[in-house]
PDB file of C-alpha atoms in Angstrom:
ATOM      1  CA  ASP A  10     116.377  74.931  80.660  1.00 68.00           C
ATOM      2  CA  VAL A  11     115.971  78.572  79.767  1.00 67.00           C
ATOM      3  CA  LYS A  12     118.730  80.684  81.152  1.00 90.00           C
ATOM      4  CA  VAL A  13     118.477  84.403  81.707  1.00 95.00           C
ATOM      5  CA  THR A  14     121.763  85.839  82.901  1.00 95.00           C
ATOM      6  CA  GLN A  15     122.252  89.226  84.471  1.00 95.00           C
ATOM      7  CA  SER A  16     125.807  90.484  84.442  1.00 88.00           C
ATOM      8  CA  SER A  17     126.051  91.601  88.071  1.00 91.00           C
ATOM      9  CA  ARG A  18     124.437  90.325  91.255  1.00 93.00           C
ATOM     10  CA  TYR A  19     125.360  93.400  93.298  1.00 96.00           C
ATOM     11  CA  LEU A  20     126.316  96.855  92.081  1.00 96.00           C
ATOM     12  CA  VAL A  21     127.184 100.039  93.969  1.00 97.00           C
ATOM     13  CA  LYS A  22     127.239 103.326  92.082  1.00 97.00           C
ATOM     14  CA  ARG A  23     127.466 107.037  92.868  1.00 97.00           C
ATOM     15  CA  THR A  24     124.746 109.588  92.210  1.00 98.00           C
ATOM     16  CA  GLY A  25     125.079 110.967  88.697  1.00 97.00           C
ATOM     17  CA  GLU A  26     126.954 107.998  87.273  1.00 97.00           C
ATOM     18  CA  LYS A  27     125.814 106.319  84.089  1.00 97.00           C
ATOM     19  CA  VAL A  28     124.906 102.716  84.846  1.00 97.00           C
ATOM     20  CA  PHE A  29     124.517  99.790  82.487  1.00 97.00           C
ATOM     21  CA  LEU A  30     122.682  96.625  83.498  1.00 97.00           C
ATOM     22  CA  GLU A  31     123.112  93.769  81.069  1.00 97.00           C
ATOM     23  CA  CYS A  32     120.855  90.799  80.450  1.00 97.00           C
ATOM     24  CA  VAL A  33     121.359  87.840  78.129  1.00 97.00           C
ATOM     25  CA  GLN A  34     118.967  84.977  77.373  1.00 96.00           C
ATOM     26  CA  ASP A  35     119.847  81.757  75.578  1.00 94.00           C
ATOM     27  CA  MET A  36     116.458  80.557  74.306  1.00 88.00           C
ATOM     28  CA  ASP A  37     115.931  82.769  71.265  1.00 90.00           C
ATOM     29  CA  HIS A  38     113.007  84.534  72.938  1.00 91.00           C
ATOM     30  CA  GLU A  39     111.486  87.477  71.125  1.00 90.00           C
ATOM     31  CA  ASN A  40     110.317  89.341  74.224  1.00 91.00           C
ATOM     32  CA  MET A  41     112.549  90.781  76.899  1.00 94.00           C
ATOM     33  CA  PHE A  42     111.618  92.865  79.925  1.00 95.00           C
ATOM     34  CA  TRP A  43     113.128  94.951  82.691  1.00 97.00           C
ATOM     35  CA  TYR A  44     111.352  95.159  86.038  1.00 97.00           C
ATOM     36  CA  ARG A  45     112.343  96.707  89.312  1.00 97.00           C
ATOM     37  CA  GLN A  46     111.256  95.226  92.609  1.00 96.00           C
ATOM     38  CA  ASP A  47     110.881  97.263  95.777  1.00 95.00           C
ATOM     39  CA  PRO A  48     109.513  96.256  99.200  1.00 90.00           C
ATOM     40  CA  GLY A  49     105.810  97.047  99.436  1.00 88.00           C
ATOM     41  CA  LEU A  50     105.583  97.957  95.756  1.00 92.00           C
ATOM     42  CA  GLY A  51     106.164  94.624  94.068  1.00 91.00           C
ATOM     43  CA  LEU A  52     107.422  94.181  90.523  1.00 94.00           C
ATOM     44  CA  ARG A  53     107.001  97.177  88.237  1.00 95.00           C
ATOM     45  CA  LEU A  54     107.689  97.170  84.512  1.00 94.00           C
ATOM     46  CA  ILE A  55     110.266  99.678  83.293  1.00 97.00           C
ATOM     47  CA  TYR A  56     110.736  98.834  79.614  1.00 96.00           C
ATOM     48  CA  PHE A  57     110.207  95.897  77.309  1.00 94.00           C
ATOM     49  CA  SER A  58     111.139  94.868  73.799  1.00 94.00           C
ATOM     50  CA  TYR A  59     109.366  92.685  71.226  1.00 89.00           C
ATOM     51  CA  ASP A  60     112.253  92.464  68.799  1.00 90.00           C
ATOM     52  CA  VAL A  61     115.716  93.691  67.997  1.00 93.00           C
ATOM     53  CA  LYS A  62     115.934  97.489  68.004  1.00 91.00           C
ATOM     54  CA  MET A  63     112.352  97.749  69.272  1.00 92.00           C
ATOM     55  CA  LYS A  64     111.483  99.113  72.686  1.00 94.00           C
ATOM     56  CA  GLU A  65     108.329 100.045  74.519  1.00 93.00           C
ATOM     57  CA  LYS A  66     107.836 101.999  77.721  1.00 94.00           C
ATOM     58  CA  GLY A  67     106.439 100.184  80.684  1.00 92.00           C
ATOM     59  CA  ASP A  68     104.790 101.700  83.736  1.00 91.00           C
ATOM     60  CA  ILE A  69     107.809 103.548  85.152  1.00 96.00           C
ATOM     61  CA  PRO A  70     110.257 104.434  82.331  1.00 97.00           C
ATOM     62  CA  GLU A  71     111.350 107.816  83.698  1.00 96.00           C
ATOM     63  CA  GLY A  72     115.089 107.991  84.285  1.00 96.00           C
ATOM     64  CA  TYR A  73     115.794 104.848  82.279  1.00 98.00           C
ATOM     65  CA  SER A  74     116.530 103.881  78.703  1.00 97.00           C
ATOM     66  CA  VAL A  75     117.144 100.524  77.031  1.00 97.00           C
ATOM     67  CA  SER A  76     119.042  99.036  74.143  1.00 97.00           C
ATOM     68  CA  ARG A  77     118.442  95.853  72.165  1.00 97.00           C
ATOM     69  CA  GLU A  78     121.004  95.523  69.412  1.00 96.00           C
ATOM     70  CA  LYS A  79     120.957  91.716  69.397  1.00 96.00           C
ATOM     71  CA  LYS A  80     118.045  89.372  70.010  1.00 95.00           C
ATOM     72  CA  GLU A  81     119.637  87.714  73.028  1.00 96.00           C
ATOM     73  CA  ARG A  82     120.748  90.868  74.824  1.00 97.00           C
ATOM     74  CA  PHE A  83     118.701  93.605  76.504  1.00 97.00           C
ATOM     75  CA  SER A  84     120.430  96.412  78.356  1.00 97.00           C
ATOM     76  CA  LEU A  85     118.973  98.808  80.891  1.00 98.00           C
ATOM     77  CA  ILE A  86     120.655 102.192  81.139  1.00 98.00           C
ATOM     78  CA  LEU A  87     120.437 104.687  83.966  1.00 97.00           C
ATOM     79  CA  GLU A  88     121.654 107.878  82.309  1.00 94.00           C
ATOM     80  CA  SER A  89     122.326 109.661  85.611  1.00 97.00           C
ATOM     81  CA  ALA A  90     121.774 107.419  88.610  1.00 97.00           C
ATOM     82  CA  SER A  91     119.830 108.797  91.543  1.00 97.00           C
ATOM     83  CA  THR A  92     119.291 107.430  95.045  1.00 97.00           C
ATOM     84  CA  ASN A  93     115.640 106.637  94.296  1.00 97.00           C
ATOM     85  CA  GLN A  94     116.853 104.150  91.706  1.00 98.00           C
ATOM     86  CA  THR A  95     118.315 101.957  94.424  1.00 98.00           C
ATOM     87  CA  SER A  96     116.398  98.736  93.858  1.00 97.00           C
ATOM     88  CA  MET A  97     116.469  95.118  92.760  1.00 97.00           C
ATOM     89  CA  TYR A  98     116.385  94.959  88.963  1.00 98.00           C
ATOM     90  CA  LEU A  99     115.029  91.847  87.311  1.00 97.00           C
ATOM     91  CA  CYS A 100     115.337  90.971  83.657  1.00 97.00           C
ATOM     92  CA  ALA A 101     112.933  88.498  82.050  1.00 95.00           C
ATOM     93  CA  SER A 102     112.256  86.949  78.673  1.00 94.00           C
ATOM     94  CA  SER A 103     109.372  85.112  77.033  1.00 90.00           C
ATOM     95  CA  PHE A 104     108.483  83.421  73.789  1.00 84.00           C
ATOM     96  CA  SER A 105     106.017  84.998  71.388  1.00 70.00           C
ATOM     97  CA  PRO A 106     103.305  84.794  70.092  1.00 60.00           C
ATOM     98  CA  GLY A 107     100.291  84.231  72.394  1.00 56.00           C
ATOM     99  CA  GLY A 108      99.346  81.455  74.718  1.00 56.00           C
ATOM    100  CA  ASN A 109     101.119  80.607  77.898  1.00 64.00           C
ATOM    101  CA  GLU A 110     103.821  83.241  77.544  1.00 76.00           C
ATOM    102  CA  LYS A 111     105.354  82.708  80.928  1.00 85.00           C
ATOM    103  CA  LEU A 112     108.261  84.894  81.873  1.00 90.00           C
ATOM    104  CA  PHE A 113     111.649  83.467  82.699  1.00 93.00           C
ATOM    105  CA  PHE A 114     113.544  85.678  85.114  1.00 95.00           C
ATOM    106  CA  GLY A 115     117.188  86.311  85.741  1.00 95.00           C
ATOM    107  CA  SER A 116     118.568  86.232  89.292  1.00 93.00           C
ATOM    108  CA  GLY A 117     118.443  89.988  89.617  1.00 95.00           C
ATOM    109  CA  THR A 118     120.865  92.848  90.179  1.00 97.00           C
ATOM    110  CA  GLN A 119     120.719  94.637  93.512  1.00 96.00           C
ATOM    111  CA  LEU A 120     121.728  98.193  92.680  1.00 97.00           C
ATOM    112  CA  SER A 121     122.661 100.656  95.399  1.00 97.00           C
ATOM    113  CA  VAL A 122     123.081 104.299  94.426  1.00 98.00           C
ATOM    114  CA  LEU A 123     124.940 106.319  97.040  1.00 96.00           C
TER     115      LEU A 123
ATOM    116  CA  GLY B  10      95.238 100.299  83.956  1.00 66.00           C
ATOM    117  CA  GLN B  11      95.067  97.243  86.124  1.00 74.00           C
ATOM    118  CA  ASN B  12      94.595  96.832  89.843  1.00 89.00           C
ATOM    119  CA  ILE B  13      95.702  93.620  91.519  1.00 95.00           C
ATOM    120  CA  ASP B  14      95.202  92.896  95.201  1.00 96.00           C
ATOM    121  CA  GLN B  15      96.580  90.077  97.321  1.00 97.00           C
ATOM    122  CA  PRO B  16      97.246  89.794 101.063  1.00 97.00           C
ATOM    123  CA  THR B  17     100.611  91.040 102.231  1.00 96.00           C
ATOM    124  CA  GLU B  18     101.444  88.185 104.576  1.00 97.00           C
ATOM    125  CA  MET B  19     100.114  84.789 105.590  1.00 98.00           C
ATOM    126  CA  THR B  20     101.292  82.182 108.051  1.00 97.00           C
ATOM    127  CA  ALA B  21     100.577  78.477 108.110  1.00 97.00           C
ATOM    128  CA  THR B  22     101.809  75.272 109.694  1.00 97.00           C
ATOM    129  CA  GLU B  23     103.764  72.506 108.057  1.00 97.00           C
ATOM    130  CA  GLY B  24     101.441  69.871 106.615  1.00 97.00           C
ATOM    131  CA  ALA B  25      98.466  72.226 106.442  1.00 97.00           C
ATOM    132  CA  ILE B  26      96.612  73.704 103.461  1.00 97.00           C
ATOM    133  CA  VAL B  27      96.719  77.407 102.626  1.00 98.00           C
ATOM    134  CA  GLN B  28      94.805  79.462 100.074  1.00 98.00           C
ATOM    135  CA  ILE B  29      96.262  82.715  98.745  1.00 98.00           C
ATOM    136  CA  ASN B  30      93.702  84.960  97.119  1.00 98.00           C
ATOM    137  CA  CYS B  31      94.141  87.447  94.310  1.00 98.00           C
ATOM    138  CA  THR B  32      91.554  89.878  92.991  1.00 97.00           C
ATOM    139  CA  TYR B  33      92.040  91.964  89.901  1.00 96.00           C
ATOM    140  CA  GLN B  34      90.350  94.709  87.942  1.00 94.00           C
ATOM    141  CA  THR B  35      91.389  95.001  84.343  1.00 87.00           C
ATOM    142  CA  SER B  36      90.041  95.487  80.850  1.00 83.00           C
ATOM    143  CA  GLY B  37      90.824  92.896  78.233  1.00 83.00           C
ATOM    144  CA  PHE B  38      91.841  90.101  80.601  1.00 87.00           C
ATOM    145  CA  ASN B  39      93.966  87.478  78.875  1.00 87.00           C
ATOM    146  CA  GLY B  40      95.407  85.230  81.516  1.00 91.00           C
ATOM    147  CA  LEU B  41      96.528  85.049  85.131  1.00 94.00           C
ATOM    148  CA  PHE B  42      99.862  83.737  86.337  1.00 95.00           C
ATOM    149  CA  TRP B  43     101.202  82.705  89.721  1.00 97.00           C
ATOM    150  CA  TYR B  44     104.903  82.896  90.496  1.00 97.00           C
ATOM    151  CA  GLN B  45     106.896  81.797  93.523  1.00 97.00           C
ATOM    152  CA  GLN B  46     109.852  83.821  94.726  1.00 96.00           C
ATOM    153  CA  HIS B  47     112.194  82.699  97.493  1.00 96.00           C
ATOM    154  CA  ALA B  48     114.127  85.397  99.310  1.00 92.00           C
ATOM    155  CA  GLY B  49     117.022  86.644  97.205  1.00 88.00           C
ATOM    156  CA  GLU B  50     116.048  84.576  94.194  1.00 91.00           C
ATOM    157  CA  ALA B  51     114.288  85.077  90.883  1.00 91.00           C
ATOM    158  CA  PRO B  52     110.539  84.479  90.559  1.00 94.00           C
ATOM    159  CA  THR B  53     109.704  81.079  89.084  1.00 94.00           C
ATOM    160  CA  PHE B  54     106.541  80.142  87.226  1.00 94.00           C
ATOM    161  CA  LEU B  55     103.923  78.103  89.084  1.00 95.00           C
ATOM    162  CA  SER B  56     100.680  78.197  87.134  1.00 95.00           C
ATOM    163  CA  TYR B  57      98.632  79.806  84.382  1.00 93.00           C
ATOM    164  CA  ASN B  58      94.852  80.182  84.098  1.00 94.00           C
ATOM    165  CA  VAL B  59      92.983  81.734  81.215  1.00 91.00           C
ATOM    166  CA  LEU B  60      89.659  79.874  81.490  1.00 94.00           C
ATOM    167  CA  ASP B  61      87.441  79.536  84.554  1.00 96.00           C
ATOM    168  CA  GLY B  62      88.124  76.594  86.782  1.00 96.00           C
ATOM    169  CA  LEU B  63      90.795  74.769  88.679  1.00 96.00           C
ATOM    170  CA  GLU B  64      94.231  73.807  87.378  1.00 94.00           C
ATOM    171  CA  GLU B  65      96.004  71.216  89.491  1.00 94.00           C
ATOM    172  CA  LYS B  66      99.707  70.576  89.466  1.00 90.00           C
ATOM    173  CA  GLY B  67     100.922  68.317  92.249  1.00 94.00           C
ATOM    174  CA  ARG B  68     100.583  70.003  95.638  1.00 96.00           C
ATOM    175  CA  PHE B  69      99.690  73.317  94.008  1.00 97.00           C
ATOM    176  CA  SER B  70      96.368  74.254  92.406  1.00 97.00           C
ATOM    177  CA  SER B  71      95.167  77.518  90.938  1.00 98.00           C
ATOM    178  CA  PHE B  72      91.598  78.639  90.425  1.00 98.00           C
ATOM    179  CA  LEU B  73      90.159  81.388  88.247  1.00 98.00           C
ATOM    180  CA  SER B  74      86.764  83.092  88.059  1.00 97.00           C
ATOM    181  CA  ARG B  75      86.819  85.679  85.291  1.00 95.00           C
ATOM    182  CA  SER B  76      83.352  87.024  86.086  1.00 94.00           C
ATOM    183  CA  LYS B  77      84.438  87.779  89.658  1.00 95.00           C
ATOM    184  CA  GLY B  78      87.958  88.933  88.811  1.00 96.00           C
ATOM    185  CA  TYR B  79      89.247  86.420  91.325  1.00 96.00           C
ATOM    186  CA  SER B  80      91.908  83.769  91.551  1.00 98.00           C
ATOM    187  CA  TYR B  81      93.446  81.716  94.307  1.00 98.00           C
ATOM    188  CA  LEU B  82      96.519  79.566  94.708  1.00 98.00           C
ATOM    189  CA  LEU B  83      96.022  76.509  96.894  1.00 98.00           C
ATOM    190  CA  LEU B  84      99.024  74.870  98.499  1.00 97.00           C
ATOM    191  CA  LYS B  85      98.512  71.472 100.107  1.00 97.00           C
ATOM    192  CA  GLU B  86     100.718  69.468 102.471  1.00 97.00           C
ATOM    193  CA  LEU B  87     102.781  72.516 103.216  1.00 98.00           C
ATOM    194  CA  GLN B  88     106.512  72.113 103.572  1.00 97.00           C
ATOM    195  CA  MET B  89     109.053  74.448 105.104  1.00 97.00           C
ATOM    196  CA  LYS B  90     110.479  75.094 101.653  1.00 97.00           C
ATOM    197  CA  ASP B  91     107.136  76.625 100.623  1.00 98.00           C
ATOM    198  CA  SER B  92     108.019  79.688 102.689  1.00 98.00           C
ATOM    199  CA  ALA B  93     108.306  82.286  99.943  1.00 98.00           C
ATOM    200  CA  SER B  94     106.572  85.201  98.324  1.00 97.00           C
ATOM    201  CA  TYR B  95     103.747  84.328  95.913  1.00 98.00           C
ATOM    202  CA  LEU B  96     103.090  86.741  93.095  1.00 97.00           C
ATOM    203  CA  CYS B  97      99.848  87.055  91.164  1.00 97.00           C
ATOM    204  CA  ALA B  98     100.171  88.579  87.681  1.00 95.00           C
ATOM    205  CA  VAL B  99      97.673  89.473  84.972  1.00 93.00           C
ATOM    206  CA  ARG B 100      98.108  89.733  81.215  1.00 89.00           C
ATOM    207  CA  VAL B 101      95.956  91.986  79.073  1.00 82.00           C
ATOM    208  CA  LYS B 102      94.926  91.154  75.491  1.00 74.00           C
ATOM    209  CA  GLY B 103      97.272  92.420  72.847  1.00 72.00           C
ATOM    210  CA  TYR B 104     100.257  92.631  75.157  1.00 71.00           C
ATOM    211  CA  SER B 105     102.928  90.194  76.231  1.00 76.00           C
ATOM    212  CA  THR B 106     103.599  92.093  79.431  1.00 85.00           C
ATOM    213  CA  LEU B 107     102.471  90.983  82.868  1.00 89.00           C
ATOM    214  CA  THR B 108     101.297  93.306  85.620  1.00 91.00           C
ATOM    215  CA  PHE B 109     102.139  91.952  89.044  1.00 94.00           C
ATOM    216  CA  GLY B 110     100.449  92.274  92.391  1.00 95.00           C
ATOM    217  CA  LYS B 111     102.619  93.219  95.367  1.00 95.00           C
ATOM    218  CA  GLY B 112     103.020  89.614  96.411  1.00 96.00           C
ATOM    219  CA  THR B 113     102.010  87.562  99.431  1.00 97.00           C
ATOM    220  CA  MET B 114     104.746  86.515 101.837  1.00 97.00           C
ATOM    221  CA  LEU B 115     103.951  83.026 103.160  1.00 98.00           C
ATOM    222  CA  LEU B 116     105.686  81.800 106.274  1.00 97.00           C
ATOM    223  CA  VAL B 117     105.438  78.092 107.035  1.00 97.00           C
ATOM    224  CA  SER B 118     106.256  77.149 110.596  1.00 96.00           C
ATOM    225  CA  PRO B 119     106.979  73.706 112.073  1.00 94.00           C
TER     226      PRO B 119
END
């Protein structure tokens, strides 16, 4: 089975801190994604990556950056955490190219920014 | 951009059948996915439709009409464990990303 592992299940940070969320997948997938999930808003795409060192902005990239130095690892970075970034963060990966490119999700990181 | 609509909440009784609808407006449609998400857990893949018609997989079926921008997920013989949020997601041609609806919370009662 595909495994997508997120480093932390729960995280509490202070406003202004730099926050790193780590995600690792073990299926050699080309594509990796970061979503955030908020009540009433659903899943929204922050950033994604098609390959090592490549990144693309999603629908809500403001306040975030990403890093993909190795194929299996995709990091989400909050340069200066703010309270409105309190959310559930979900990492996902998928195989490329085309067809039934279903996403495999990690268990999520619930981030609270105080 | 894309617009995806699905009901916020639905309730049903154990053993019954429930249909969760999803309508979408998008350019360059290239597939519709349904995911199930239990509280506190990751979404898991249920079904994929890219052509019109019904895809059946055990107790779950998914239907797509591209001309109407409409899909539904049909759950038969409901069980308590089917209580979850059901997410409709659309893929656009040329992209591997999925855009998700806000999800439908299904509550199955005894």
